[in-house]
PDB file of C-alpha atoms in Angstrom:
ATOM      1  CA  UNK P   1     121.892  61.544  89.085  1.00 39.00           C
ATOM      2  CA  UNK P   2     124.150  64.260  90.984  1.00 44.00           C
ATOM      3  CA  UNK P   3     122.634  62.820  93.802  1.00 45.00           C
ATOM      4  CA  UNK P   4     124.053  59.063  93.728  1.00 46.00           C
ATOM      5  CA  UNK P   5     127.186  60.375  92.509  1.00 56.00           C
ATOM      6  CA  UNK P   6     127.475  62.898  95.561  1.00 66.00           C
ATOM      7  CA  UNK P   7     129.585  60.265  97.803  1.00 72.00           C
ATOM      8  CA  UNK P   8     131.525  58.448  94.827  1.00 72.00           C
ATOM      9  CA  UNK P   9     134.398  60.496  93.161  1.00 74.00           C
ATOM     10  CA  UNK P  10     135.766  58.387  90.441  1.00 72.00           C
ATOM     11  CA  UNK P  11     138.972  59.398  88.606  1.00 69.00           C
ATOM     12  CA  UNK P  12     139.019  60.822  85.122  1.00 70.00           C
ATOM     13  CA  UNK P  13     135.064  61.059  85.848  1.00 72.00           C
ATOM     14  CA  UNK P  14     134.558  58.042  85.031  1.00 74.00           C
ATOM     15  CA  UNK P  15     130.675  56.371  85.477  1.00 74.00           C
ATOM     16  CA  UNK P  16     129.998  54.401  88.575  1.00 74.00           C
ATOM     17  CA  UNK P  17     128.400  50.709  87.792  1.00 78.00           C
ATOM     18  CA  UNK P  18     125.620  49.698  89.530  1.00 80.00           C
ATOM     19  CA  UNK P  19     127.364  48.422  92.987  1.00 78.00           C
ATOM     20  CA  UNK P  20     128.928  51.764  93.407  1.00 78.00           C
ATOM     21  CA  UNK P  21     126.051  53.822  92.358  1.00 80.00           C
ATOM     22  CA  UNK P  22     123.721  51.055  95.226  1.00 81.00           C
ATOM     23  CA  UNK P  23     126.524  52.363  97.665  1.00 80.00           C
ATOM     24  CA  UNK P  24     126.946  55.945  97.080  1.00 79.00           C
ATOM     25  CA  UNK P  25     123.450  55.813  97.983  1.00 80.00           C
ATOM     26  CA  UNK P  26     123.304  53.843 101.288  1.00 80.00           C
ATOM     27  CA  UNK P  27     125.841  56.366 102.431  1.00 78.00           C
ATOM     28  CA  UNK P  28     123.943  58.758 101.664  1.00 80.00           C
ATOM     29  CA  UNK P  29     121.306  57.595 103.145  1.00 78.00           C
ATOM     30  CA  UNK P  30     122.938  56.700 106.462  1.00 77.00           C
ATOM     31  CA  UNK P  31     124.403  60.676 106.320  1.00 75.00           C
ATOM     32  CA  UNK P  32     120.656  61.899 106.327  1.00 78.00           C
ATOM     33  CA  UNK P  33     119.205  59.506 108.350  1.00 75.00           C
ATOM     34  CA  UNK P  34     121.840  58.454 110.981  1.00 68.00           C
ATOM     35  CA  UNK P  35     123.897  60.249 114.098  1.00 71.00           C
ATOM     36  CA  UNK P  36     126.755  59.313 111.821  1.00 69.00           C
ATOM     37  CA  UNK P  37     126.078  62.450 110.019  1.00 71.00           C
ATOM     38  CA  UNK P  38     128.897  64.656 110.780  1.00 70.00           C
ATOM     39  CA  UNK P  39     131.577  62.797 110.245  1.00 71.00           C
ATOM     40  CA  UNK P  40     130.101  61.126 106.593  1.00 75.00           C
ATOM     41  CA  UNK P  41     129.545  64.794 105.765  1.00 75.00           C
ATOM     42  CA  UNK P  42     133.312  64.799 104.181  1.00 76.00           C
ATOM     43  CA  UNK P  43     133.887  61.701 103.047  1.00 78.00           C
ATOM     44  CA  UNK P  44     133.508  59.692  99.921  1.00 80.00           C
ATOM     45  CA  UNK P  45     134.362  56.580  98.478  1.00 81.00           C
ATOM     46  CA  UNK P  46     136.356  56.556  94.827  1.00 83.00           C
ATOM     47  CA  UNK P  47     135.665  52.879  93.581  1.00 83.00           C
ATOM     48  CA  UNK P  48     133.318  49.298  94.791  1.00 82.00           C
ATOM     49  CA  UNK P  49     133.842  46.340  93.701  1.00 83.00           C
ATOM     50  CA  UNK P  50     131.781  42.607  94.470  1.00 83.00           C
ATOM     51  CA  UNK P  51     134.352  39.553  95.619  1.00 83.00           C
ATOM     52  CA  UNK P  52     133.234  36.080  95.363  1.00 83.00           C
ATOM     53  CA  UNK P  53     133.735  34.574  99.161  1.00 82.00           C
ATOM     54  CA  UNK P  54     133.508  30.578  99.764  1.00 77.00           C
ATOM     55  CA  UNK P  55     129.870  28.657  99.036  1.00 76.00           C
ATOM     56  CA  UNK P  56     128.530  31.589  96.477  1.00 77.00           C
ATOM     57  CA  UNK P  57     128.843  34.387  98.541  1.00 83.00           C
ATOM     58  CA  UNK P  58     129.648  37.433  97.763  1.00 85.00           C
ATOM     59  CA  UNK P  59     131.777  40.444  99.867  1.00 86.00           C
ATOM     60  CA  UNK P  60     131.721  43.907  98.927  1.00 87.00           C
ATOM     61  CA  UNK P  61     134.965  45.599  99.245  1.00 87.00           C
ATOM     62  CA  UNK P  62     134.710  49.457  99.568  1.00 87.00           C
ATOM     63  CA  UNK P  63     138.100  51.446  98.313  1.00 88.00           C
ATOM     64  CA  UNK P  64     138.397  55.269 100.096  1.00 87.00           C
ATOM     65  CA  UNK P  65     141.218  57.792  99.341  1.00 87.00           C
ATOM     66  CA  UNK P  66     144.414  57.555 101.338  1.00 88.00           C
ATOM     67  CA  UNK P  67     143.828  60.899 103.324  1.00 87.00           C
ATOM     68  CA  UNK P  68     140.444  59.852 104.773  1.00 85.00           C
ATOM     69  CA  UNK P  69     141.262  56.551 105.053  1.00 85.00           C
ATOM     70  CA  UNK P  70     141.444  57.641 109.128  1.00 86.00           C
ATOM     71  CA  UNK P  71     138.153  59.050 109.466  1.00 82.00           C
ATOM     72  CA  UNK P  72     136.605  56.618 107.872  1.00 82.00           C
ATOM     73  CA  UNK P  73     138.657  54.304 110.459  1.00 83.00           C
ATOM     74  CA  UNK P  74     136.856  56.199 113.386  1.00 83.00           C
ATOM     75  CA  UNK P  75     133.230  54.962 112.371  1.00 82.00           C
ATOM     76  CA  UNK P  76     134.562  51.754 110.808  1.00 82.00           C
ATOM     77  CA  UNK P  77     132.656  49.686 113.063  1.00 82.00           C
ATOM     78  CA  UNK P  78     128.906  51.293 113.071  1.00 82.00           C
ATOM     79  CA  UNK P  79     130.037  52.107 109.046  1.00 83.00           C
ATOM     80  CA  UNK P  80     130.091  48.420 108.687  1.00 83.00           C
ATOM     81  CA  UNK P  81     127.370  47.189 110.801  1.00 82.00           C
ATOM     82  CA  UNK P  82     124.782  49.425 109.064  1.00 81.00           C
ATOM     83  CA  UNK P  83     126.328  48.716 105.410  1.00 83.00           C
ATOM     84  CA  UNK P  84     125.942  44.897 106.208  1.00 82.00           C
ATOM     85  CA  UNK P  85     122.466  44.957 107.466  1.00 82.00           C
ATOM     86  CA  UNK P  86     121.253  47.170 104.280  1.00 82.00           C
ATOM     87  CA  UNK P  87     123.229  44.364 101.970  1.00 81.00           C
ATOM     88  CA  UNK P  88     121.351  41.888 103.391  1.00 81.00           C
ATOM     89  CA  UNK P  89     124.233  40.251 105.403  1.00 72.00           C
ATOM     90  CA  UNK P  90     127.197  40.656 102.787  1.00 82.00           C
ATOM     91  CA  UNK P  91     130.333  41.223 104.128  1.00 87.00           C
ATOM     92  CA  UNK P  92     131.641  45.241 104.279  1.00 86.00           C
ATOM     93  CA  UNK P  93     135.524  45.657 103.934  1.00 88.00           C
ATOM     94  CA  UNK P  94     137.291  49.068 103.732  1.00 88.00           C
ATOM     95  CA  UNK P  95     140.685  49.695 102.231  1.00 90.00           C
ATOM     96  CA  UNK P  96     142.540  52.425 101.036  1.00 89.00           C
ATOM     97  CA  UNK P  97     142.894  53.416  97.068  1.00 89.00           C
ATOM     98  CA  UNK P  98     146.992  53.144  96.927  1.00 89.00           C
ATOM     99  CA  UNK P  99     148.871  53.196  93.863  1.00 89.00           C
ATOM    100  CA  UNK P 100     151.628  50.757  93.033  1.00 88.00           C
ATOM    101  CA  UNK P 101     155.038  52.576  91.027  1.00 87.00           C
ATOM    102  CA  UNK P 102     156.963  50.177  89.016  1.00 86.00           C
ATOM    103  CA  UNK P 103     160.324  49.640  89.699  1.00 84.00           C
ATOM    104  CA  UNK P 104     162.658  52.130  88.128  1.00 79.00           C
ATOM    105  CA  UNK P 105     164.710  51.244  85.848  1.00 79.00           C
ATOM    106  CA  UNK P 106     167.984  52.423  84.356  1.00 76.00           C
ATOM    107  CA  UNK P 107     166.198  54.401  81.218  1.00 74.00           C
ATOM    108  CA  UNK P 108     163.019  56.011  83.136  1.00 67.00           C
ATOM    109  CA  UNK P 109     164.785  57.567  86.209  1.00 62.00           C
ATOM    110  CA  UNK P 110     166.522  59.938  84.866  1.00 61.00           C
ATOM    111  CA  UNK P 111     164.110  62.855  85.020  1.00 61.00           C
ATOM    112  CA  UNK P 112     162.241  61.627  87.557  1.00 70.00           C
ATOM    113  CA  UNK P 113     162.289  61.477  91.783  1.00 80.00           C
ATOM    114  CA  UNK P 114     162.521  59.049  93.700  1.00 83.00           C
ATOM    115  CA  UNK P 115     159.866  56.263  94.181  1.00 83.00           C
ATOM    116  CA  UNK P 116     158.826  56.721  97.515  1.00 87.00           C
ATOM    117  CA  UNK P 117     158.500  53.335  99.876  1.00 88.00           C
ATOM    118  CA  UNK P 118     155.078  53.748 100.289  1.00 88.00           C
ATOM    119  CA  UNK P 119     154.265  53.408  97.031  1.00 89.00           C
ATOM    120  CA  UNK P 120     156.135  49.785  96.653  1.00 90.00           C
ATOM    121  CA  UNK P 121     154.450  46.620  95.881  1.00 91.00           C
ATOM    122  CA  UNK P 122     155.316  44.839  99.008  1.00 90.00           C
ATOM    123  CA  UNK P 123     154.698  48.282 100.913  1.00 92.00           C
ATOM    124  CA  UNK P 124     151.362  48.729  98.864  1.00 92.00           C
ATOM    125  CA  UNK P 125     150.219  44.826  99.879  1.00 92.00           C
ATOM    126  CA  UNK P 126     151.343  45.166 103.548  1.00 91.00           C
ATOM    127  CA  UNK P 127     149.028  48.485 103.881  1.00 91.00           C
ATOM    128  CA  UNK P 128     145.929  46.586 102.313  1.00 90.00           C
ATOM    129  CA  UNK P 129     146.700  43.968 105.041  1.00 90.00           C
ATOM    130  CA  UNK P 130     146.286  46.235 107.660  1.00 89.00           C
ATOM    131  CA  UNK P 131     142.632  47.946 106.037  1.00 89.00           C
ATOM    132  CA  UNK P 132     141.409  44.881 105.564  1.00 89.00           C
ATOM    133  CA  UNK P 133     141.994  43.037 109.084  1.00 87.00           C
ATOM    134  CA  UNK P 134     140.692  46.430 111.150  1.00 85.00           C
ATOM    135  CA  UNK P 135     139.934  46.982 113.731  1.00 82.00           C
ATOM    136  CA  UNK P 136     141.529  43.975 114.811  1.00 84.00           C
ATOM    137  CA  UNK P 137     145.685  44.245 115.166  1.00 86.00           C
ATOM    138  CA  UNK P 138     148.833  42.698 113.414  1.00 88.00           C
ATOM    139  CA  UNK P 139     150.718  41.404 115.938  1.00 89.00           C
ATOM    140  CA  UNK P 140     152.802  39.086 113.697  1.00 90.00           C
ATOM    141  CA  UNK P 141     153.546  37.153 110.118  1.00 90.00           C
ATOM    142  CA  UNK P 142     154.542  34.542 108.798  1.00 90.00           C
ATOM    143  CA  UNK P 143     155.844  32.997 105.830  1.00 90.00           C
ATOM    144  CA  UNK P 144     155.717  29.219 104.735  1.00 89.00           C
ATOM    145  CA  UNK P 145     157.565  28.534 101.900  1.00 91.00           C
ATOM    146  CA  UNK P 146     156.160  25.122 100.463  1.00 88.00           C
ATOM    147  CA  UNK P 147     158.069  22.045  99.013  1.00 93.00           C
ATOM    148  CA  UNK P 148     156.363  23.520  95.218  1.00 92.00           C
ATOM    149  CA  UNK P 149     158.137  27.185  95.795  1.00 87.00           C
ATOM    150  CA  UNK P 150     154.364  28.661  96.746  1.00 88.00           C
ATOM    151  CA  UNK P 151     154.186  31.236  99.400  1.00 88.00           C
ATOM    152  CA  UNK P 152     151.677  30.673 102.342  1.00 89.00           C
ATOM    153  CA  UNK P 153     151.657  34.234 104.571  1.00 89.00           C
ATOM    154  CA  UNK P 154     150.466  33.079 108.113  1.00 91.00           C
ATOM    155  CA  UNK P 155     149.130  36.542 110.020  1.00 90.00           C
ATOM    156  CA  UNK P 156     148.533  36.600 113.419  1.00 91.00           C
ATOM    157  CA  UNK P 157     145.786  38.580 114.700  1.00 89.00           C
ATOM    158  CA  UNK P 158     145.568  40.421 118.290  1.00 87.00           C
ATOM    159  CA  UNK P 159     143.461  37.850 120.486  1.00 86.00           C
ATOM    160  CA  UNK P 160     141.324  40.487 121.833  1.00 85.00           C
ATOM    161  CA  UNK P 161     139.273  40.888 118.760  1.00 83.00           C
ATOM    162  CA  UNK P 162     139.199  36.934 118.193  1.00 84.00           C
ATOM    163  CA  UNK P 163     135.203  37.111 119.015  1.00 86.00           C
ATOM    164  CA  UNK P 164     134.836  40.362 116.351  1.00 82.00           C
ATOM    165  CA  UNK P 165     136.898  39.200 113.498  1.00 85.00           C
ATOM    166  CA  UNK P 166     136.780  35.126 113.282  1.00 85.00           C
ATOM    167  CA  UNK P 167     133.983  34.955 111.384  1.00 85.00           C
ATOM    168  CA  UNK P 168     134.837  37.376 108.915  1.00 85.00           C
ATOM    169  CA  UNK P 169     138.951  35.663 108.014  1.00 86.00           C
ATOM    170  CA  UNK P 170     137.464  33.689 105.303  1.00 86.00           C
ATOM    171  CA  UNK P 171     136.420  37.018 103.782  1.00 86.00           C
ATOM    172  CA  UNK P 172     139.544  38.719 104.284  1.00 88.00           C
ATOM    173  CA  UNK P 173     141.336  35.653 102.985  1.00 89.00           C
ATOM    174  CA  UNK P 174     139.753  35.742  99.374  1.00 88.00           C
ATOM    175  CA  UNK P 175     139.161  39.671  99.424  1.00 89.00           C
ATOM    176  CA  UNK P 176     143.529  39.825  99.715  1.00 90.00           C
ATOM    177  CA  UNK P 177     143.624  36.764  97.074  1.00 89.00           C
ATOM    178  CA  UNK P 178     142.040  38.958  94.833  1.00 88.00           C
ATOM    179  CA  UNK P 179     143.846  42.041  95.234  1.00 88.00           C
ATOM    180  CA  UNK P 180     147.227  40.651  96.016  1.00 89.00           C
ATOM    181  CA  UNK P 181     147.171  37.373  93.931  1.00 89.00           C
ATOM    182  CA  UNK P 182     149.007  35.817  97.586  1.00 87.00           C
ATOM    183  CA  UNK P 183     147.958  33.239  99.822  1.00 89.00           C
ATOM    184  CA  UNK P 184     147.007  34.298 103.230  1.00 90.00           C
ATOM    185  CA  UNK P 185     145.903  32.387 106.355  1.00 90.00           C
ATOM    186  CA  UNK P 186     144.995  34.449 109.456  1.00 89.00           C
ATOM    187  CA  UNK P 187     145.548  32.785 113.192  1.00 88.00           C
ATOM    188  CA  UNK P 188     144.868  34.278 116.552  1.00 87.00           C
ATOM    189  CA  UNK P 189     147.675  32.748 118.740  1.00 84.00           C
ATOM    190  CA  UNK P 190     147.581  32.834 122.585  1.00 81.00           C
ATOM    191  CA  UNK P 191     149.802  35.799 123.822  1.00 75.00           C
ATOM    192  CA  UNK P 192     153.065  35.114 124.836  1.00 71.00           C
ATOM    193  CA  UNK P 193     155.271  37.189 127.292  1.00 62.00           C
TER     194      UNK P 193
END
């Protein structure tokens, strides 16, 4: 048992379910038996959870604390690669466990400091954006505000990963409906000087 839980830390020790434990342990696995060794040695993953992607499949959507959210960044790619070949072609996604503060009000600030920026809503979305479309870029967005009052967010991604990423925005699309509750379409326009 100490074992599977060895690269999940859960708060208020909570127990992992069954996709969580099933990762914990292809990480571990990949730390013993991979080059990628070293730099898994220090990381771990606090929470997994299963989206449902277009024509019954299924994405798995890994969330990693804030602070190693960058070395887990550095072997992203090979991270993912190996993670989608052991779940038999599933879609990997990492993003970062943030927390969301409400908005202060009147009554509840008084004791209190300030609620920093980064831990806004819009802040908190914008951040998940950016985890989930890696290692491709931002290099713009949109918004479309429809006839109905509905928000569509148009991001464009950086051309150069166009090859990397396209097959993976439909993914990425219903992965940030799910957290976010927002529409999001994802373009790679041509690059204009």
């Amino acid at each position: 048992m100490a074992l599977t839980r060895g690269k999940i830390v859960k708060a208020n020790n909570e127990e992992p379910d069954e996709i969580e434990k099933q990762i914990s342990q292809a990480l571990l696995d990949l730390e013993v038996n991979s080059d990628l060794k070293a730099s898994l040695r220090e990381l771990h993953i606090t929470a997994a959870k299963e989206v449902d992607v277009s024509e019954g499949k299924k994405a798995i959507v890994i969330f990693v604390p804030v602070p190693q959210l960058k070395a887990f960044q550095k072997i992203q790619t090979r991270l993912v690669r190996e993670l989608e070949k052991k779940f038999s072609g599933k879609h990997v996604v990492f993003i970062a466990q943030r927390r969301i503060l409400p908005k202060p009000t009147r009554k509840a600030n008084k004791l209190k400091q300030k609620r920093p920026r980064s831990r806004t809503l819009l802040a908190v979305h914008n951040s998940i954006l950016d985890d989930l479309v890696y290692p491709a870029e931002i290099v713009g967005k949109r918004i479309r505000i429809r006839l109905d009052g509905s928000r569509l967010f148009k991001v464009h991604l950086d051309k150069t990963q166009q090859t990397n990423i396209e097959h993976k925005t439909d993914t990425f699309k219903s992965v940030y409906k799910k957290l976010t509750g927002k529409e999001v379409a994802f373009e790679f326009p041509e690059p204009y000087l």
